[in-house]
mmCIF file of C-alpha atoms in Angstrom:
data_model
loop_
_atom_site.group_PDB
_atom_site.id
_atom_site.type_symbol
_atom_site.label_atom_id
_atom_site.label_comp_id
_atom_site.label_asym_id
_atom_site.label_seq_id
_atom_site.Cartn_x
_atom_site.Cartn_y
_atom_site.Cartn_z
ATOM 1 C CA GLU B 1 -63.469 140.171 59.752
ATOM 2 C CA LEU B 2 -62.588 136.842 61.188
ATOM 3 C CA ARG B 3 -62.786 133.574 59.241
ATOM 4 C CA ALA B 4 -62.413 130.293 60.983
ATOM 5 C CA GLY B 5 -62.811 126.558 60.123
ATOM 6 C CA GLY B 6 -61.920 124.458 57.205
ATOM 7 C CA THR B 7 -63.159 124.890 53.529
ATOM 8 C CA ASP B 8 -65.795 123.096 51.553
ATOM 9 C CA ASP B 9 -65.274 121.771 47.925
ATOM 10 C CA ALA B 10 -65.602 125.069 46.571
ATOM 11 C CA GLY B 11 -62.719 126.595 48.698
ATOM 12 C CA ASN B 12 -65.227 128.517 50.913
ATOM 13 C CA THR B 13 -64.612 128.847 54.781
ATOM 14 C CA GLN B 14 -67.052 127.086 56.974
ATOM 15 C CA ALA B 15 -67.473 129.943 59.684
ATOM 16 C CA GLU B 16 -66.869 133.572 59.699
ATOM 17 C CA ASP B 17 -67.548 136.283 62.147
ATOM 18 C CA ASP B 18 -68.525 139.758 60.340
ATOM 19 C CA GLU B 19 -69.085 141.366 63.697
ATOM 20 C CA ALA B 20 -65.609 140.741 65.094
ATOM 21 C CA PRO B 21 -63.598 143.932 65.871
ATOM 22 C CA SER B 22 -61.566 145.465 63.125
ATOM 23 C CA GLY B 23 -57.803 145.769 63.489
ATOM 24 C CA VAL B 24 -57.077 142.334 64.592
ATOM 25 C CA HIS B 25 -53.221 141.913 64.803
ATOM 26 C CA CYS B 26 -52.748 138.425 66.177
ATOM 27 C CA LEU B 27 -54.329 135.062 66.255
ATOM 28 C CA ALA B 28 -53.593 131.870 67.985
ATOM 29 C CA MET B 29 -55.075 128.403 67.739
ATOM 30 C CA SER B 30 -55.195 126.170 70.706
ATOM 31 C CA PRO B 31 -53.188 122.868 70.336
ATOM 32 C CA ARG B 32 -56.413 120.786 70.279
ATOM 33 C CA GLY B 33 -58.002 122.778 67.839
ATOM 34 C CA THR B 34 -61.154 123.559 69.978
ATOM 35 C CA HIS B 35 -60.485 127.431 70.461
ATOM 36 C CA PHE B 36 -58.537 130.369 69.181
ATOM 37 C CA VAL B 37 -57.762 133.808 70.571
ATOM 38 C CA THR B 38 -57.514 137.166 68.960
ATOM 39 C CA GLY B 39 -55.908 140.713 69.871
ATOM 40 C CA GLY B 40 -55.776 143.881 68.144
ATOM 41 C CA GLU B 41 -56.522 147.581 68.170
ATOM 42 C CA ASP B 42 -59.240 147.728 70.776
ATOM 43 C CA ARG B 43 -56.669 146.177 73.387
ATOM 44 C CA THR B 44 -58.954 143.147 74.259
ATOM 45 C CA LEU B 45 -57.903 139.289 74.035
ATOM 46 C CA ARG B 46 -61.027 137.287 73.017
ATOM 47 C CA VAL B 47 -61.686 133.670 72.798
ATOM 48 C CA TYR B 48 -63.721 131.949 70.106
ATOM 49 C CA SER B 49 -64.847 128.371 69.697
ATOM 50 C CA HIS B 50 -63.430 126.390 66.695
ATOM 51 C CA PRO B 51 -64.455 125.483 63.926
ATOM 52 C CA GLU B 52 -67.779 127.295 64.637
ATOM 53 C CA GLY B 53 -66.002 130.695 64.988
ATOM 54 C CA VAL B 54 -68.585 131.522 67.930
ATOM 55 C CA PHE B 55 -67.392 134.244 70.359
ATOM 56 C CA GLU B 56 -67.235 133.132 74.000
ATOM 57 C CA GLN B 57 -65.697 135.848 76.228
ATOM 58 C CA ASN B 58 -63.405 138.569 76.601
ATOM 59 C CA VAL B 59 -60.111 137.179 78.293
ATOM 60 C CA THR B 60 -58.196 140.245 79.447
ATOM 61 C CA ARG B 61 -57.515 143.859 78.407
ATOM 62 C CA PHE B 62 -54.321 145.855 77.839
ATOM 63 C CA SER B 63 -53.871 149.631 77.951
ATOM 64 C CA LEU B 64 -52.606 149.700 74.418
ATOM 65 C CA PRO B 65 -53.123 147.515 71.271
ATOM 66 C CA ILE B 66 -52.267 143.868 71.344
ATOM 67 C CA ARG B 67 -49.594 142.636 68.700
ATOM 68 C CA ALA B 68 -48.815 138.964 69.657
ATOM 69 C CA CYS B 69 -50.400 135.993 71.321
ATOM 70 C CA CYS B 70 -49.807 132.279 71.429
ATOM 71 C CA TYR B 71 -50.899 129.083 73.332
ATOM 72 C CA SER B 72 -48.577 126.793 75.164
ATOM 73 C CA HIS B 73 -47.877 123.528 73.772
ATOM 74 C CA GLY B 74 -49.721 121.809 76.436
ATOM 75 C CA GLY B 75 -52.805 124.258 75.820
ATOM 76 C CA ASN B 76 -53.117 125.404 79.453
ATOM 77 C CA THR B 77 -51.680 128.891 79.123
ATOM 78 C CA ILE B 78 -52.110 131.810 76.808
ATOM 79 C CA ALA B 79 -49.443 134.422 76.491
ATOM 80 C CA ALA B 80 -50.354 137.937 75.102
ATOM 81 C CA ALA B 81 -48.466 141.335 74.699
ATOM 82 C CA GLY B 82 -48.477 144.452 72.671
ATOM 83 C CA ASP B 83 -47.559 147.961 72.752
ATOM 84 C CA ASP B 84 -47.452 148.514 76.607
ATOM 85 C CA ASP B 85 -44.663 146.782 78.519
ATOM 86 C CA SER B 86 -46.706 144.007 79.710
ATOM 87 C CA ILE B 87 -46.487 140.280 78.688
ATOM 88 C CA LYS B 88 -49.377 138.548 80.324
ATOM 89 C CA LEU B 89 -49.666 134.754 80.897
ATOM 90 C CA ILE B 90 -53.241 133.472 81.354
ATOM 91 C CA ASP B 91 -54.487 130.137 82.789
ATOM 92 C CA ILE B 92 -57.275 128.863 80.427
ATOM 93 C CA SER B 93 -59.081 126.880 83.295
ATOM 94 C CA ASP B 94 -60.452 130.384 84.420
ATOM 95 C CA TYR B 95 -58.973 132.818 82.018
ATOM 96 C CA MET B 96 -57.209 134.685 84.821
ATOM 97 C CA VAL B 97 -53.745 136.452 84.512
ATOM 98 C CA PHE B 98 -51.358 134.506 86.709
ATOM 99 C CA ARG B 99 -48.001 136.009 85.643
ATOM 100 C CA ASP B 100 -47.088 139.373 84.271
ATOM 101 C CA PHE B 101 -43.640 140.057 82.665
ATOM 102 C CA LYS B 102 -42.376 143.630 82.143
ATOM 103 C CA ALA B 103 -40.222 143.869 79.073
ATOM 104 C CA ALA B 104 -39.174 147.450 80.241
ATOM 105 C CA ASP B 105 -37.516 148.439 77.006
ATOM 106 C CA GLY B 106 -40.299 150.762 75.897
ATOM 107 C CA PHE B 107 -40.864 148.998 72.633
ATOM 108 C CA PRO B 108 -43.960 147.021 71.527
ATOM 109 C CA VAL B 109 -43.722 143.282 71.664
ATOM 110 C CA VAL B 110 -44.495 141.864 68.249
ATOM 111 C CA SER B 111 -43.634 138.168 68.762
ATOM 112 C CA LEU B 112 -44.272 135.363 71.398
ATOM 113 C CA ALA B 113 -43.291 131.674 71.291
ATOM 114 C CA PHE B 114 -43.436 128.985 74.087
ATOM 115 C CA ASP B 115 -40.641 126.428 73.921
ATOM 116 C CA PRO B 116 -41.996 122.697 73.341
ATOM 117 C CA GLN B 117 -41.408 122.027 77.081
ATOM 118 C CA ASP B 118 -43.411 125.114 78.219
ATOM 119 C CA GLU B 119 -40.558 126.074 80.391
ATOM 120 C CA LEU B 120 -39.438 129.013 78.447
ATOM 121 C CA LEU B 121 -41.203 131.910 76.605
ATOM 122 C CA ALA B 122 -39.434 133.910 73.975
ATOM 123 C CA SER B 123 -40.495 137.443 73.023
ATOM 124 C CA VAL B 124 -39.123 139.913 70.489
ATOM 125 C CA GLY B 125 -39.750 143.748 70.712
ATOM 126 C CA ALA B 126 -40.094 146.099 67.772
ATOM 127 C CA ASP B 127 -36.495 147.081 68.446
ATOM 128 C CA GLY B 128 -35.383 143.757 67.387
ATOM 129 C CA THR B 129 -34.343 142.622 71.035
ATOM 130 C CA LEU B 130 -35.063 139.007 72.111
ATOM 131 C CA HIS B 131 -36.065 138.271 75.740
ATOM 132 C CA VAL B 132 -36.348 134.682 77.022
ATOM 133 C CA TRP B 133 -38.389 134.172 80.163
ATOM 134 C CA ASP B 134 -38.766 131.441 82.703
ATOM 135 C CA VAL B 135 -42.447 130.664 82.714
ATOM 136 C CA GLN B 136 -42.601 129.287 86.307
ATOM 137 C CA SER B 137 -40.391 131.775 88.121
ATOM 138 C CA GLY B 138 -40.849 134.831 85.849
ATOM 139 C CA ALA B 139 -37.120 135.344 85.718
ATOM 140 C CA LEU B 140 -35.554 136.749 82.755
ATOM 141 C CA LYS B 141 -33.124 134.071 81.290
ATOM 142 C CA HIS B 142 -31.486 135.842 78.424
ATOM 143 C CA THR B 143 -31.420 138.988 76.383
ATOM 144 C CA GLU B 144 -30.066 139.427 72.975
ATOM 145 C CA ARG B 145 -30.107 143.180 71.864
ATOM 146 C CA ARG B 146 -31.191 143.936 68.487
ATOM 147 C CA ILE B 147 -30.765 140.432 66.965
ATOM 148 C CA ALA B 148 -33.841 140.916 64.710
ATOM 149 C CA PRO B 149 -34.859 143.439 61.981
ATOM 150 C CA ARG B 150 -36.301 146.883 63.683
ATOM 151 C CA VAL B 151 -40.054 147.410 63.100
ATOM 152 C CA ASP B 152 -40.699 151.175 62.840
ATOM 153 C CA GLU B 153 -43.701 152.698 64.508
ATOM 154 C CA ASP B 154 -45.660 153.547 61.375
ATOM 155 C CA GLU B 155 -45.318 149.957 60.404
ATOM 156 C CA LEU B 156 -47.006 148.534 63.334
ATOM 157 C CA GLY B 157 -50.533 149.380 62.104
ATOM 158 C CA GLU B 158 -49.710 147.859 58.742
ATOM 159 C CA PRO B 159 -50.070 144.068 57.865
ATOM 160 C CA LEU B 160 -46.407 144.192 57.732
ATOM 161 C CA GLY B 161 -46.198 144.816 61.460
ATOM 162 C CA GLY B 162 -46.757 141.120 62.153
ATOM 163 C CA ARG B 163 -43.106 140.188 61.730
ATOM 164 C CA ASN B 164 -39.939 139.016 63.707
ATOM 165 C CA ARG B 165 -41.950 135.745 64.308
ATOM 166 C CA VAL B 166 -39.543 133.530 66.248
ATOM 167 C CA ALA B 167 -39.694 129.552 66.511
ATOM 168 C CA TRP B 168 -38.375 126.827 68.662
ATOM 169 C CA ARG B 169 -37.224 123.715 67.115
ATOM 170 C CA GLY B 170 -39.200 120.737 68.333
ATOM 171 C CA PRO B 171 -39.696 118.273 69.749
ATOM 172 C CA GLU B 172 -37.308 119.077 72.322
ATOM 173 C CA GLY B 173 -36.779 122.686 71.645
ATOM 174 C CA ALA B 174 -33.024 122.528 71.252
ATOM 175 C CA TYR B 175 -32.743 125.545 69.191
ATOM 176 C CA LEU B 176 -34.499 128.987 68.999
ATOM 177 C CA ALA B 177 -34.662 130.535 65.505
ATOM 178 C CA VAL B 178 -34.949 134.252 65.158
ATOM 179 C CA PRO B 179 -35.125 136.555 62.042
ATOM 180 C CA GLY B 180 -31.628 138.047 61.516
ATOM 181 C CA ARG B 181 -31.130 141.898 61.424
ATOM 182 C CA ASP B 182 -28.168 142.023 59.068
ATOM 183 C CA ASN B 183 -28.025 138.523 57.174
ATOM 184 C CA ARG B 184 -31.351 138.250 55.157
ATOM 185 C CA GLY B 185 -31.832 135.068 56.944
ATOM 186 C CA ILE B 186 -32.322 133.584 60.353
ATOM 187 C CA VAL B 187 -30.109 133.173 63.314
ATOM 188 C CA VAL B 188 -30.486 129.985 65.234
ATOM 189 C CA LEU B 189 -29.519 129.884 68.984
ATOM 190 C CA ARG B 190 -28.862 127.053 71.224
ATOM 191 C CA ARG B 191 -31.350 126.520 74.093
ATOM 192 C CA SER B 192 -28.642 125.419 76.499
ATOM 193 C CA ASP B 193 -26.629 128.616 76.501
ATOM 194 C CA PHE B 194 -28.399 130.826 73.998
ATOM 195 C CA ALA B 195 -25.127 131.175 71.959
ATOM 196 C CA SER B 196 -25.504 131.200 68.071
ATOM 197 C CA ALA B 197 -25.370 127.761 66.624
ATOM 198 C CA PHE B 198 -25.622 128.514 63.052
ATOM 199 C CA GLU B 199 -27.491 130.590 60.384
ATOM 200 C CA LEU B 200 -29.743 129.841 57.559
ATOM 201 C CA LYS B 201 -29.149 132.640 54.933
ATOM 202 C CA GLY B 202 -27.961 133.391 51.306
ATOM 203 C CA HIS B 203 -31.071 132.835 49.396
ATOM 204 C CA HIS B 204 -33.668 135.588 50.482
ATOM 205 C CA SER B 205 -32.900 139.121 49.031
ATOM 206 C CA ALA B 206 -34.698 140.996 51.934
ATOM 207 C CA ASP B 207 -35.159 140.480 55.566
ATOM 208 C CA VAL B 208 -36.791 137.459 56.822
ATOM 209 C CA SER B 209 -40.217 138.043 58.669
ATOM 210 C CA LEU B 210 -41.340 134.743 59.646
ATOM 211 C CA VAL B 211 -39.877 131.280 60.478
ATOM 212 C CA SER B 212 -41.659 128.067 61.198
ATOM 213 C CA PHE B 213 -40.084 124.527 61.950
ATOM 214 C CA SER B 214 -41.765 121.437 60.697
ATOM 215 C CA PRO B 215 -43.274 119.136 63.381
ATOM 216 C CA ASN B 216 -40.127 116.853 63.662
ATOM 217 C CA GLY B 217 -37.789 119.983 63.246
ATOM 218 C CA MET B 218 -35.984 118.520 60.293
ATOM 219 C CA TYR B 219 -37.072 121.381 58.009
ATOM 220 C CA CYS B 220 -37.853 125.019 58.259
ATOM 221 C CA ALA B 221 -39.901 127.588 56.318
ATOM 222 C CA THR B 222 -38.980 131.034 56.254
ATOM 223 C CA ALA B 223 -40.785 134.049 54.694
ATOM 224 C CA ALA B 224 -39.217 137.535 53.691
ATOM 225 C CA PHE B 225 -40.034 140.866 52.316
ATOM 226 C CA ASP B 226 -38.850 139.605 48.936
ATOM 227 C CA GLU B 227 -42.128 138.124 48.641
ATOM 228 C CA THR B 228 -40.910 134.453 48.765
ATOM 229 C CA VAL B 229 -41.384 131.567 51.044
ATOM 230 C CA MET B 230 -38.490 129.153 51.317
ATOM 231 C CA ILE B 231 -38.164 125.577 52.680
ATOM 232 C CA TRP B 232 -34.634 124.555 54.251
ATOM 233 C CA ASP B 233 -33.019 121.374 55.275
ATOM 234 C CA VAL B 234 -31.948 122.109 58.585
ATOM 235 C CA ALA B 235 -29.152 119.585 59.129
ATOM 236 C CA LYS B 236 -27.511 120.383 55.710
ATOM 237 C CA LYS B 237 -28.258 124.198 55.952
ATOM 238 C CA GLU B 238 -29.471 124.144 52.432
ATOM 239 C CA ASP B 239 -32.698 125.460 50.644
ATOM 240 C CA LEU B 240 -34.958 122.758 49.136
ATOM 241 C CA ALA B 241 -37.700 124.787 47.460
ATOM 242 C CA ARG B 242 -38.956 128.206 46.938
ATOM 243 C CA MET B 243 -42.438 129.891 46.326
ATOM 244 C CA ARG B 244 -42.884 133.290 45.069
ATOM 245 C CA LEU B 245 -46.124 135.097 46.069
ATOM 246 C CA ASP B 246 -48.245 137.261 43.799
ATOM 247 C CA ASP B 247 -47.063 140.711 44.802
ATOM 248 C CA ALA B 248 -47.576 140.114 48.334
ATOM 249 C CA ILE B 249 -45.736 139.207 51.561
ATOM 250 C CA ALA B 250 -46.535 136.157 53.699
ATOM 251 C CA CYS B 251 -47.693 137.168 57.164
ATOM 252 C CA GLY B 252 -48.346 133.617 58.536
ATOM 253 C CA LEU B 253 -47.029 130.188 58.215
ATOM 254 C CA ALA B 254 -48.303 126.776 59.553
ATOM 255 C CA TRP B 255 -47.150 123.228 59.019
ATOM 256 C CA HIS B 256 -49.761 120.526 58.621
ATOM 257 C CA PRO B 257 -49.400 118.487 61.966
ATOM 258 C CA GLU B 258 -49.763 115.138 60.220
ATOM 259 C CA GLY B 259 -48.919 115.728 56.487
ATOM 260 C CA ASN B 260 -46.505 117.250 54.022
ATOM 261 C CA ALA B 261 -48.066 120.653 53.548
ATOM 262 C CA LEU B 262 -47.576 124.087 54.512
ATOM 263 C CA ALA B 263 -50.435 126.727 55.068
ATOM 264 C CA ILE B 264 -49.634 130.409 53.967
ATOM 265 C CA ILE B 265 -51.480 133.633 54.361
ATOM 266 C CA ASP B 266 -50.454 136.940 52.876
ATOM 267 C CA THR B 267 -50.946 140.467 53.406
ATOM 268 C CA THR B 268 -53.585 140.979 51.038
ATOM 269 C CA GLY B 269 -55.731 138.410 52.805
ATOM 270 C CA LYS B 270 -55.112 135.499 50.491
ATOM 271 C CA TYR B 271 -54.414 132.066 52.132
ATOM 272 C CA GLY B 272 -53.724 128.718 50.704
ATOM 273 C CA VAL B 273 -51.903 125.424 51.081
ATOM 274 C CA TRP B 274 -48.427 124.516 49.612
ATOM 275 C CA GLU B 275 -48.763 120.803 49.010
ATOM 276 C CA LYS B 276 -45.761 118.707 49.348
ATOM 277 C CA PRO B 277 -43.083 121.311 49.990
ATOM 278 C CA ILE B 278 -40.730 118.533 50.875
ATOM 279 C CA PRO B 279 -39.698 116.647 47.989
ATOM 280 C CA GLU B 280 -41.285 112.987 48.129
ATOM 281 C CA HIS B 281 -37.889 111.194 48.115
ATOM 282 C CA MET B 282 -36.791 112.917 51.314
ATOM 283 C CA SER B 283 -37.927 111.921 54.869
ATOM 284 C CA PRO B 284 -41.403 113.451 55.673
ATOM 285 C CA PRO B 285 -41.758 116.618 57.741
ATOM 286 C CA THR B 286 -43.735 114.402 60.394
ATOM 287 C CA ALA B 287 -41.445 111.424 60.434
ATOM 288 C CA PRO B 288 -40.471 110.485 63.911
ATOM 289 C CA LEU B 289 -37.076 110.979 64.996
ATOM 290 C CA THR B 290 -34.680 108.040 65.748
ATOM 291 C CA ASP B 291 -33.595 107.351 69.259
ATOM 292 C CA ALA B 292 -30.226 108.750 68.583
ATOM 293 C CA ASP B 293 -31.376 111.857 67.035
ATOM 294 C CA ARG B 294 -33.966 112.528 69.988
ATOM 295 C CA ALA B 295 -30.901 111.976 72.402
ATOM 296 C CA LYS B 296 -28.847 114.444 70.565
ATOM 297 C CA GLU B 297 -31.751 116.936 70.518
ATOM 298 C CA LYS B 298 -31.971 116.564 74.274
ATOM 299 C CA GLU B 299 -28.372 116.908 74.844
ATOM 300 C CA LEU B 300 -28.473 120.138 72.784
ATOM 301 C CA ALA B 301 -31.539 121.421 74.535
ATOM 302 C CA GLY B 302 -29.745 121.016 77.895
ATOM 303 C CA LEU B 303 -32.627 118.675 79.217
ATOM 304 C CA TYR B 304 -30.268 116.339 81.005
ATOM 305 C CA GLU B 305 -26.526 115.878 81.776
ATOM 306 C CA PHE B 306 -24.508 112.940 81.232
ATOM 307 C CA PRO B 307 -22.739 111.461 84.309
ATOM 308 C CA ASP B 308 -19.336 112.042 82.971
ATOM 309 C CA ASP B 309 -17.780 113.747 79.809
ATOM 310 C CA SER B 310 -16.738 110.348 78.198
ATOM 311 C CA GLN B 311 -20.248 109.004 78.082
ATOM 312 C CA GLY B 312 -21.444 112.439 76.684
ATOM 313 C CA GLU B 313 -19.031 112.193 74.089
ATOM 314 C CA ASP B 314 -19.800 108.630 73.213
ATOM 315 C CA ALA B 315 -23.588 109.328 72.904
ATOM 316 C CA ALA B 316 -22.893 112.554 70.816
ATOM 317 C CA GLY B 317 -20.655 110.528 68.533
ATOM 318 C CA ALA B 318 -23.219 107.807 68.003
ATOM 319 C CA ALA B 319 -25.888 110.363 67.153
ATOM 320 C CA ASP B 320 -23.440 112.120 64.627
ATOM 321 C CA ALA B 321 -22.520 108.615 63.188
ATOM 322 C CA THR B 322 -26.212 107.695 62.750
ATOM 323 C CA ALA B 323 -26.974 110.968 61.032
ATOM 324 C CA ALA B 324 -23.973 110.383 58.855
ATOM 325 C CA ASP B 325 -25.108 106.914 57.943
ATOM 326 C CA ALA B 326 -28.639 108.160 56.967
ATOM 327 C CA GLU B 327 -27.261 110.860 54.956
ATOM 328 C CA GLY B 328 -24.803 108.466 53.008
ATOM 329 C CA GLY B 329 -27.719 106.147 52.353
ATOM 330 C CA ALA B 330 -30.157 108.797 51.075
#
């Protein structure tokens, strides 16, 4: 069963589709909120209108079940993948497949994420291997073997199979966060060279399954198999808040695009909204970045190069000084 739309005063969903195929493993909402796609056991990627929840058409089929799907940030492309070795990119103007990546590892793909510039696509396999692809050329840009926890074959059909969800830190995509295999936290890689930049760890007692950055990238939400969801201050690498679920594991996280709230759905089918996960005395999760912060993000993302090393050092130092001043005045 699929449920779509908002809720009324009683908390009931506004639209639902009881005739939708069973065994839905993944769902992705378009950036404008007008459509969503689903994939699952019947190997078919479908598109629905939102908030009506009305089926519109079949998009494409795979030879094996679909495990992951996502929209590009511009909303023009859908990526989908699953148990076969194919990652398909679909143009939403005609719903035609225009690129087909071959993971070639022999493991199901369980997670997909476009970077905020829609230049790169990250995928994670059930063996925990990360691939990063160039969307335009189709070239494989980076491979990180077994960086994430392994998903065993018998777990793929369970709700827990939807794990190892990666996330790019916006708005420039300077970092890529991946659930860590050994650290019960997340590993954060630099976009410019995919070297490890830092880790967020030490407060979950089991493997992390999901990671989601706030709209401005200042905060990060993680969900783990210890039945908790945690909020992190990314710059300070400190945890800010924790929510313990009711004998369940979160299988989906989504920040409010305009407010201080985090939507959570768990493996029992319960969903709700964590209001004000960021303390009110702190900068909101949607607050615009300063010019200095944005310049630093672009530098880290490798989106431009300085004419000479001294200018780069001066700009980086100015960004660090601004961040230090802001922290000291908080």
